[in-house]
Amino acid sequence: MNFQYWQPEIEKMPRAELKALQLEKLKKEVAIALRTTFYKERLSKKGIKSEDDIKSLDDIKKIPFTAKNDLRDGFPYGFLSIPKEDVVRLHSSSGTTGVPTTIYFSRDDIKRWANYMARCIYGTGCTKNDVFQNMITYGLFTGGLGLHQGGEEVGMMVIPAGAGNTARQFKMMQDYGTTVVHATPSFLLHLETKMKEAGVERDSLFIKRAFAGAEPYSEDTRRRIEALLKIDVYNSYGLSEMNGPGVAFECQCKEGMHIWEDGYFPEIVNPQTLEPVKEGETGELILTILCREATPILRYRTRDLTSFYTEACPCGRTHRRLRRITGRSDDMLIINGVNVFPSQIEEVIMGMKEVGNNYLIVVEKDGALDRMTVKTEVSSEIFFDDARLLNALKEKIMETLKVSISISPKVELHESGSMPVSEGKAVRVKDTRPKDF
Ligand code: DLL
């Protein structure tokens, strides 16, 4: 295979040098963190008053973990480490209780992020000759602009297509001769179904590669998309707290995602004890950003479960590879790439006096896409035969949920007392999507 490297001197850097670079960057990031109100207090309690208190990479263990709740508590500016006038952009994702998790970027932060993305994209064999159709949500979600900037950095012609509307996607693919696409794996499968329905011939398209991420999927799903669409699919991992996509990405070997260790310091711990697991064992991924000056985040609990490959990759990159994310150590659901916490839904429905006490969130597959239904009892005060009133209530729940979680689940209303009550711990989520890991 003909491997290509965006920054060969860093991507193939001997491990000892890479570790020295990490230490230098970690110290710098700690110094940056000490400028924020959150870390100033958090770190000084642990005796870390300056970057000089970090003498080795092992000293990272002195730093306490940061959780999603901390980011929420620090909202809006508790994690900001540069003057607000030097911020050029923010991205945000939903927090567990509706308070967003907001990440600020300086101009250089954006440049660095684009560079990591370019490393990922170029490493799959793309060049400036490619036409890249970015079929993922733009806006506050990092998937759109993240890959967009990386594509431009490589010099590809980028089509900011956005998500959805398969007919328009096919038209653009044909009109512009798209060679590379980016989407969630469920959207790629959905696209294939729609292609058949719309009678679009595979031969009328030029696509060769797809980047797929933002939600978990199995090796079988990858193979299926590859066979159906006759393309190579590369796994892409990231999270908004760590800029977004571009944290770890597969190279042409398609076996594990290289995590850019000069930008994101990874640890894998047992999610119960928070002690490191043995190299190669599965645990929760903890990440420290080493490449951002506006919003430092140290030892972030991603809640994502994964492990490192222990062997070196044939491509020659020295940055370690992560296995597919097999699950999470919290209850976050990912619905067609959108992160949703059951607590957000509970907050919405339980805040309405017309709603009764029992509810259930059902998640299932509808063809290739995910479908979520919120089933809830109405309050005993409500006359269940009043269709107009029930329809209005359904609309109200759907609209309020849309504002809170950015997606519109189906809503099903049930008569007060009619839904089964579980004996023990209430089961609030029934996720019937096949898990084929
Ligand atoms: O999903 C960033 C992204 C966009 C990654 C586009 C890849 C492609 P968040 O919305 O903050 O950011 O969601 C992050 O999504 O903690 C994982 O649980 C999950 N996730 C992301 N990529 C993968 C993947 C973006 N390749 C959360 N496999 C993460 C499994 C993934 N899960």
XYZ file of C-alpha atoms and ligand atoms in Angstrom:
469
model
C 0.000 0.000 0.000
C 1.145 3.523 -0.778
C 0.812 5.388 2.504
C 0.721 9.165 2.560
C 1.345 11.396 5.582
C 0.266 14.998 6.114
C 2.972 15.622 8.744
C 5.328 12.645 8.508
C 7.766 14.086 11.063
C 5.043 14.060 13.724
C 2.921 11.115 12.577
C 5.946 8.778 12.531
C 7.826 10.390 15.420
C 9.693 7.850 17.579
C 7.692 7.200 20.798
C 10.369 8.646 23.093
C 10.337 11.935 21.200
C 6.550 11.922 21.084
C 6.437 11.539 24.871
C 8.853 14.440 25.327
C 6.629 16.553 23.066
C 3.563 15.522 25.077
C 5.208 16.569 28.338
C 6.114 19.954 26.905
C 2.549 20.453 25.665
C 0.968 19.164 28.865
C 2.917 21.713 30.907
C 1.792 24.443 28.539
C -1.842 23.311 28.795
C -1.657 23.270 32.605
C -0.356 26.829 32.520
C -3.301 27.742 30.277
C -5.742 25.924 32.572
C -4.494 27.857 35.588
C -5.842 31.001 33.905
C -9.428 29.709 34.120
C -11.567 30.227 37.198
C -12.492 26.528 37.265
C -9.010 24.979 37.136
C -7.349 27.677 39.214
C -9.419 26.508 42.141
C -9.479 22.796 41.240
C -5.724 22.482 40.656
C -4.546 24.615 43.542
C -6.470 22.335 45.925
C -4.230 19.518 44.637
C -1.091 21.591 45.096
C -0.664 22.401 41.406
C 0.102 26.098 41.320
C 2.202 26.301 38.173
C 3.245 24.198 35.192
C 6.471 23.398 37.064
C 4.451 21.134 39.346
C 4.158 18.788 36.338
C 7.576 17.183 35.991
C 6.733 13.972 34.146
C 3.822 12.574 32.155
C 3.027 10.440 35.172
C 2.309 13.631 37.115
C -0.911 13.925 35.109
C -2.331 11.602 37.782
C -2.160 14.491 40.249
C -4.794 16.295 38.174
C -8.409 15.498 39.112
C -10.788 14.205 36.444
C -13.165 16.620 34.719
C -16.753 15.444 34.087
C -19.525 16.763 31.847
C -21.216 18.162 34.964
C -18.164 20.286 35.714
C -18.434 21.852 32.272
C -22.067 22.531 32.957
C -21.289 24.073 36.345
C -18.645 26.251 34.702
C -21.093 27.501 32.073
C -20.733 29.949 30.395
C -17.183 31.229 30.955
C -15.643 29.205 33.795
C -13.373 27.328 31.376
C -12.387 30.282 29.211
C -8.674 31.050 29.406
C -8.224 33.903 26.945
C -9.867 37.324 26.727
C -13.311 37.028 25.194
C -12.343 39.366 22.347
C -9.760 36.792 21.186
C -12.397 34.073 20.784
C -13.398 33.600 17.146
C -15.947 30.788 17.452
C -17.827 28.524 19.817
C -19.370 25.105 19.442
C -21.701 23.526 21.923
C -23.525 20.323 22.604
C -26.370 19.484 24.911
C -25.531 18.879 28.545
C -27.239 16.265 30.687
C -29.843 18.685 31.952
C -30.187 21.052 29.065
C -27.346 23.374 30.100
C -25.047 23.304 27.064
C -21.404 22.334 27.089
C -19.691 25.180 25.308
C -16.199 25.171 23.856
C -14.487 28.375 22.720
C -11.801 28.602 20.055
C -9.126 31.175 19.273
C -8.031 31.681 15.677
C -4.996 29.440 16.276
C -7.188 26.774 17.911
C -9.249 26.574 14.725
C -6.068 26.301 12.643
C -4.727 23.506 14.840
C -8.024 21.612 14.715
C -8.109 21.922 10.904
C -4.574 20.561 10.802
C -5.500 17.454 12.851
C -8.481 16.940 10.554
C -6.253 17.266 7.494
C -3.947 14.588 8.947
C -6.961 12.290 9.263
C -8.359 12.947 5.801
C -5.022 12.810 3.971
C -4.127 9.615 5.838
C -7.039 7.802 4.165
C -5.531 8.486 0.732
C -7.501 11.630 -0.199
C -5.791 14.424 -2.121
C -6.641 17.864 -3.487
C -8.122 16.144 -6.523
C -11.025 14.828 -4.463
C -14.523 16.280 -4.304
C -15.803 16.016 -0.752
C -19.525 16.059 0.026
C -20.003 16.679 3.730
C -23.417 15.148 4.487
C -23.515 15.855 8.201
C -25.186 18.569 10.280
C -23.523 21.982 10.225
C -24.046 24.506 12.998
C -23.257 24.080 16.677
C -22.516 20.384 16.042
C -18.805 19.985 15.328
C -19.123 17.317 12.620
C -20.006 19.787 9.851
C -17.421 22.541 10.218
C -14.770 20.157 11.602
C -14.510 17.963 8.519
C -15.204 20.955 6.278
C -12.108 22.827 7.447
C -9.969 19.703 7.235
C -11.130 19.078 3.679
C -10.266 22.619 2.664
C -6.887 22.330 4.360
C -6.118 19.279 2.199
C -7.262 21.312 -0.793
C -10.265 19.193 -1.728
C -13.335 20.819 -3.229
C -15.729 20.761 -0.275
C -19.499 20.697 -0.740
C -21.176 21.820 2.513
C -24.192 19.633 1.786
C -25.403 19.171 5.352
C -27.462 16.209 6.522
C -30.653 14.707 5.119
C -32.498 15.103 1.800
C -31.197 12.068 -0.052
C -32.581 13.127 -3.459
C -30.588 16.361 -3.312
C -27.508 14.464 -2.100
C -27.619 12.141 -5.131
C -28.084 15.080 -7.466
C -25.036 16.852 -6.022
C -22.970 13.665 -6.220
C -23.800 13.381 -9.915
C -23.501 17.092 -10.730
C -20.133 17.651 -9.062
C -18.583 14.193 -9.350
C -18.276 13.607 -5.598
C -15.505 11.153 -4.684
C -15.589 11.297 -0.853
C -18.507 11.619 1.560
C -18.888 12.081 5.312
C -21.971 10.999 7.274
C -23.120 8.981 10.229
C -23.030 5.226 9.494
C -26.828 5.073 9.812
C -27.228 7.790 7.195
C -24.901 5.918 4.827
C -27.059 2.807 5.138
C -30.180 4.880 4.668
C -28.648 6.443 1.560
C -28.179 3.020 0.044
C -31.845 2.131 0.613
C -32.949 5.425 -0.926
C -30.603 4.921 -3.852
C -32.465 1.776 -4.811
C -35.842 3.468 -4.327
C -34.834 6.466 -6.437
C -33.402 4.224 -9.143
C -29.969 5.903 -8.921
C -27.398 3.688 -10.643
C -24.181 3.111 -8.744
C -22.309 3.641 -12.007
C -23.615 7.189 -12.218
C -21.675 8.025 -9.023
C -17.930 8.419 -8.487
C -17.726 7.911 -4.709
C -14.702 5.937 -3.489
C -14.509 6.680 0.206
C -16.648 7.590 3.170
C -15.792 8.848 6.653
C -18.288 7.548 9.185
C -18.555 8.461 12.852
C -20.399 10.390 15.570
C -22.120 7.194 16.719
C -21.112 3.595 17.457
C -21.235 0.955 14.744
C -19.801 -2.493 14.274
C -17.292 -3.963 11.895
C -20.197 -5.820 10.245
C -21.974 -2.550 9.577
C -18.828 -1.106 8.050
C -18.487 -4.125 5.743
C -22.105 -3.882 4.807
C -21.862 -0.219 3.817
C -18.665 -0.938 1.910
C -20.245 -3.807 -0.011
C -23.510 -2.022 -0.737
C -21.998 1.254 -1.874
C -18.724 -0.241 -3.189
C -16.534 2.186 -1.242
C -13.959 2.208 1.573
C -15.344 3.342 4.925
C -13.063 4.906 7.563
C -14.039 5.167 11.209
C -13.841 8.663 12.685
C -13.971 9.435 16.410
C -14.196 12.637 18.355
C -16.259 14.647 20.824
C -17.111 18.294 21.149
C -15.184 18.677 24.411
C -12.035 17.701 22.459
C -12.806 20.066 19.532
C -15.023 17.527 17.747
C -14.032 15.035 15.050
C -10.314 14.623 14.351
C -9.309 13.081 17.688
C -8.817 9.575 16.251
C -9.244 8.312 12.697
C -8.468 5.210 10.717
C -5.614 5.138 8.227
C -5.625 3.105 5.019
C -5.108 -0.108 7.013
C -8.635 0.350 8.459
C -7.781 -1.399 11.657
C -8.180 0.883 14.636
C -8.154 4.662 14.848
C -4.848 6.497 15.364
C -5.300 8.945 18.181
C -3.187 12.073 17.626
C -1.218 11.843 20.820
C 0.517 15.187 20.356
C -2.904 16.858 20.528
C -4.950 14.620 22.821
C -3.349 12.788 25.759
C -5.211 9.480 26.229
C -5.574 7.296 29.312
C -7.844 4.265 29.693
C -9.196 3.572 33.183
C -11.575 1.210 34.894
C -14.786 3.297 35.045
C -15.553 2.095 38.599
C -12.157 2.397 40.274
C -10.767 5.038 37.895
C -7.444 3.177 38.039
C -5.567 2.601 34.758
C -6.294 -0.715 33.023
C -3.495 -2.844 31.563
C -2.461 -1.832 28.014
C -4.866 -3.566 25.628
C -7.692 -3.966 28.164
C -11.039 -2.232 27.765
C -11.970 0.721 29.933
C -13.163 4.314 29.833
C -11.214 6.713 27.683
C -9.926 9.803 29.490
C -8.657 12.656 27.337
C -6.612 15.769 28.005
C -6.476 18.335 25.252
C -2.943 19.480 24.373
C -3.752 21.722 21.436
C -6.221 24.381 22.581
C -5.567 27.729 24.231
C -9.114 29.107 24.621
C -10.733 26.225 26.532
C -8.396 23.810 28.296
C -9.951 20.538 29.453
C -7.846 18.189 31.519
C -8.493 14.475 32.129
C -11.993 14.545 30.664
C -14.168 11.517 31.374
C -15.454 10.722 27.880
C -17.555 7.789 29.176
C -16.608 5.971 25.963
C -15.445 2.373 26.396
C -12.521 1.245 24.261
C -8.999 -0.214 24.352
C -5.632 0.301 22.660
C -4.175 -2.010 20.065
C -0.873 -3.178 21.462
C 0.870 -3.895 18.132
C 2.342 -1.232 15.876
C 0.362 -0.324 12.750
C 1.784 -1.383 9.370
C 1.334 2.209 8.144
C 4.305 3.321 10.245
C 2.464 5.896 12.343
C 3.601 5.763 15.955
C 0.434 7.274 17.453
C -1.496 4.447 19.105
C -4.734 3.025 17.737
C -8.076 2.842 19.541
C -10.488 -0.006 18.987
C -14.090 0.745 18.023
C -16.079 2.357 20.840
C -18.182 -0.513 22.169
C -20.408 1.382 24.567
C -20.618 4.054 27.217
C -20.287 4.028 30.969
C -23.291 6.349 31.341
C -26.813 6.320 29.948
C -26.342 8.699 27.019
C -28.240 7.605 23.899
C -27.021 8.454 20.411
C -29.968 8.849 18.018
C -28.856 9.226 14.405
C -25.690 10.885 15.663
C -27.428 13.233 18.116
C -26.583 12.783 21.792
C -29.572 12.553 24.102
C -29.715 11.961 27.838
C -32.904 10.329 29.158
C -32.854 12.906 31.970
C -33.447 15.697 29.424
C -36.615 13.973 28.232
C -37.786 13.329 31.762
C -37.282 16.981 32.618
C -39.491 18.065 29.721
C -42.363 15.663 30.227
C -42.418 15.683 33.999
C -42.516 19.471 33.896
C -45.969 19.329 32.280
C -48.938 19.030 34.593
C -51.009 17.269 31.896
C -48.541 14.353 31.955
C -48.954 11.399 34.313
C -46.326 9.555 36.301
C -45.230 6.749 34.069
C -43.229 6.975 30.867
C -40.962 4.917 28.665
C -38.460 5.923 25.978
C -38.313 3.350 23.196
C -35.425 3.349 20.731
C -35.509 1.061 17.718
C -34.297 0.724 14.176
C -36.566 1.941 11.392
C -34.764 0.680 8.321
C -31.242 2.037 8.650
C -32.149 4.986 10.837
C -32.847 5.179 14.562
C -36.349 5.949 15.755
C -37.231 7.179 19.209
C -40.727 7.075 20.692
C -41.653 8.680 23.980
C -44.599 6.843 25.494
C -46.181 8.607 28.395
C -49.302 8.414 30.501
C -51.488 11.467 30.726
C -52.532 12.841 34.083
C -55.642 11.325 35.702
C -57.266 14.764 35.382
C -57.351 14.372 31.622
C -60.378 12.935 29.936
C -58.796 10.360 27.617
C -61.582 10.511 25.019
C -60.936 14.144 24.152
C -59.023 13.695 20.879
C -58.477 17.420 20.308
C -56.981 17.928 23.719
C -54.750 14.867 23.347
C -53.492 15.996 19.952
C -52.679 19.423 21.318
C -50.787 17.848 24.215
C -48.854 15.588 21.853
C -47.860 18.601 19.754
C -46.794 20.505 22.841
C -44.598 17.620 24.058
C -43.034 17.187 20.625
C -42.276 20.871 20.243
C -40.788 21.228 23.717
C -38.659 18.119 23.199
C -37.411 19.472 19.877
C -36.157 22.607 21.628
C -34.539 20.642 24.427
C -32.911 17.725 22.572
C -32.793 18.938 18.943
C -34.715 15.982 17.580
C -38.437 15.246 17.341
C -39.280 11.825 18.699
C -42.649 10.232 18.103
C -44.929 10.798 21.092
C -47.517 8.247 22.210
C -50.043 9.105 24.914
C -51.530 6.462 27.179
C -54.394 6.588 29.627
C -53.478 7.267 33.235
C -52.453 4.061 35.007
C -52.406 1.961 31.837
C -48.688 1.529 31.310
C -46.982 -1.369 33.097
C -45.090 -0.394 36.229
C -41.908 -2.332 36.815
C -41.422 -3.847 40.268
C -37.822 -2.914 41.308
C -35.952 -0.112 39.593
C -38.029 1.681 36.984
C -36.982 0.897 33.449
C -37.234 4.145 31.558
C -35.380 3.259 28.373
C -35.945 0.310 26.072
C -33.262 0.296 23.402
C -33.941 -2.556 20.982
C -31.337 -1.599 18.389
C -29.162 -4.616 17.605
C -25.744 -4.490 19.288
C -23.486 -6.572 17.128
C -20.095 -5.920 18.705
O -20.020 13.329 17.605
C -18.030 14.585 17.010
C -17.938 13.839 15.729
C -18.557 14.334 14.602
C -17.211 12.662 15.649
C -18.441 13.661 13.420
C -17.095 11.974 14.467
C -17.720 12.468 13.340
P -20.398 14.881 20.163
O -21.689 15.275 19.564
O -19.855 15.649 21.310
O -19.266 14.945 19.064
O -20.528 13.343 20.554
C -19.415 12.656 21.055
O -20.235 10.556 20.151
O -18.286 10.632 23.141
C -19.030 9.012 21.448
O -19.887 8.503 22.451
C -19.802 9.200 20.154
N -18.945 8.953 18.984
C -18.338 9.846 18.204
N -17.646 9.212 17.206
C -17.828 7.882 17.381
C -17.375 6.699 16.705
C -19.218 14.208 17.885
N -16.617 6.739 15.616
C -19.773 11.220 21.350
N -17.758 5.503 17.224
C -18.573 10.421 21.781
C -18.537 5.428 18.322
C -18.647 7.722 18.521
N -18.999 6.501 18.987
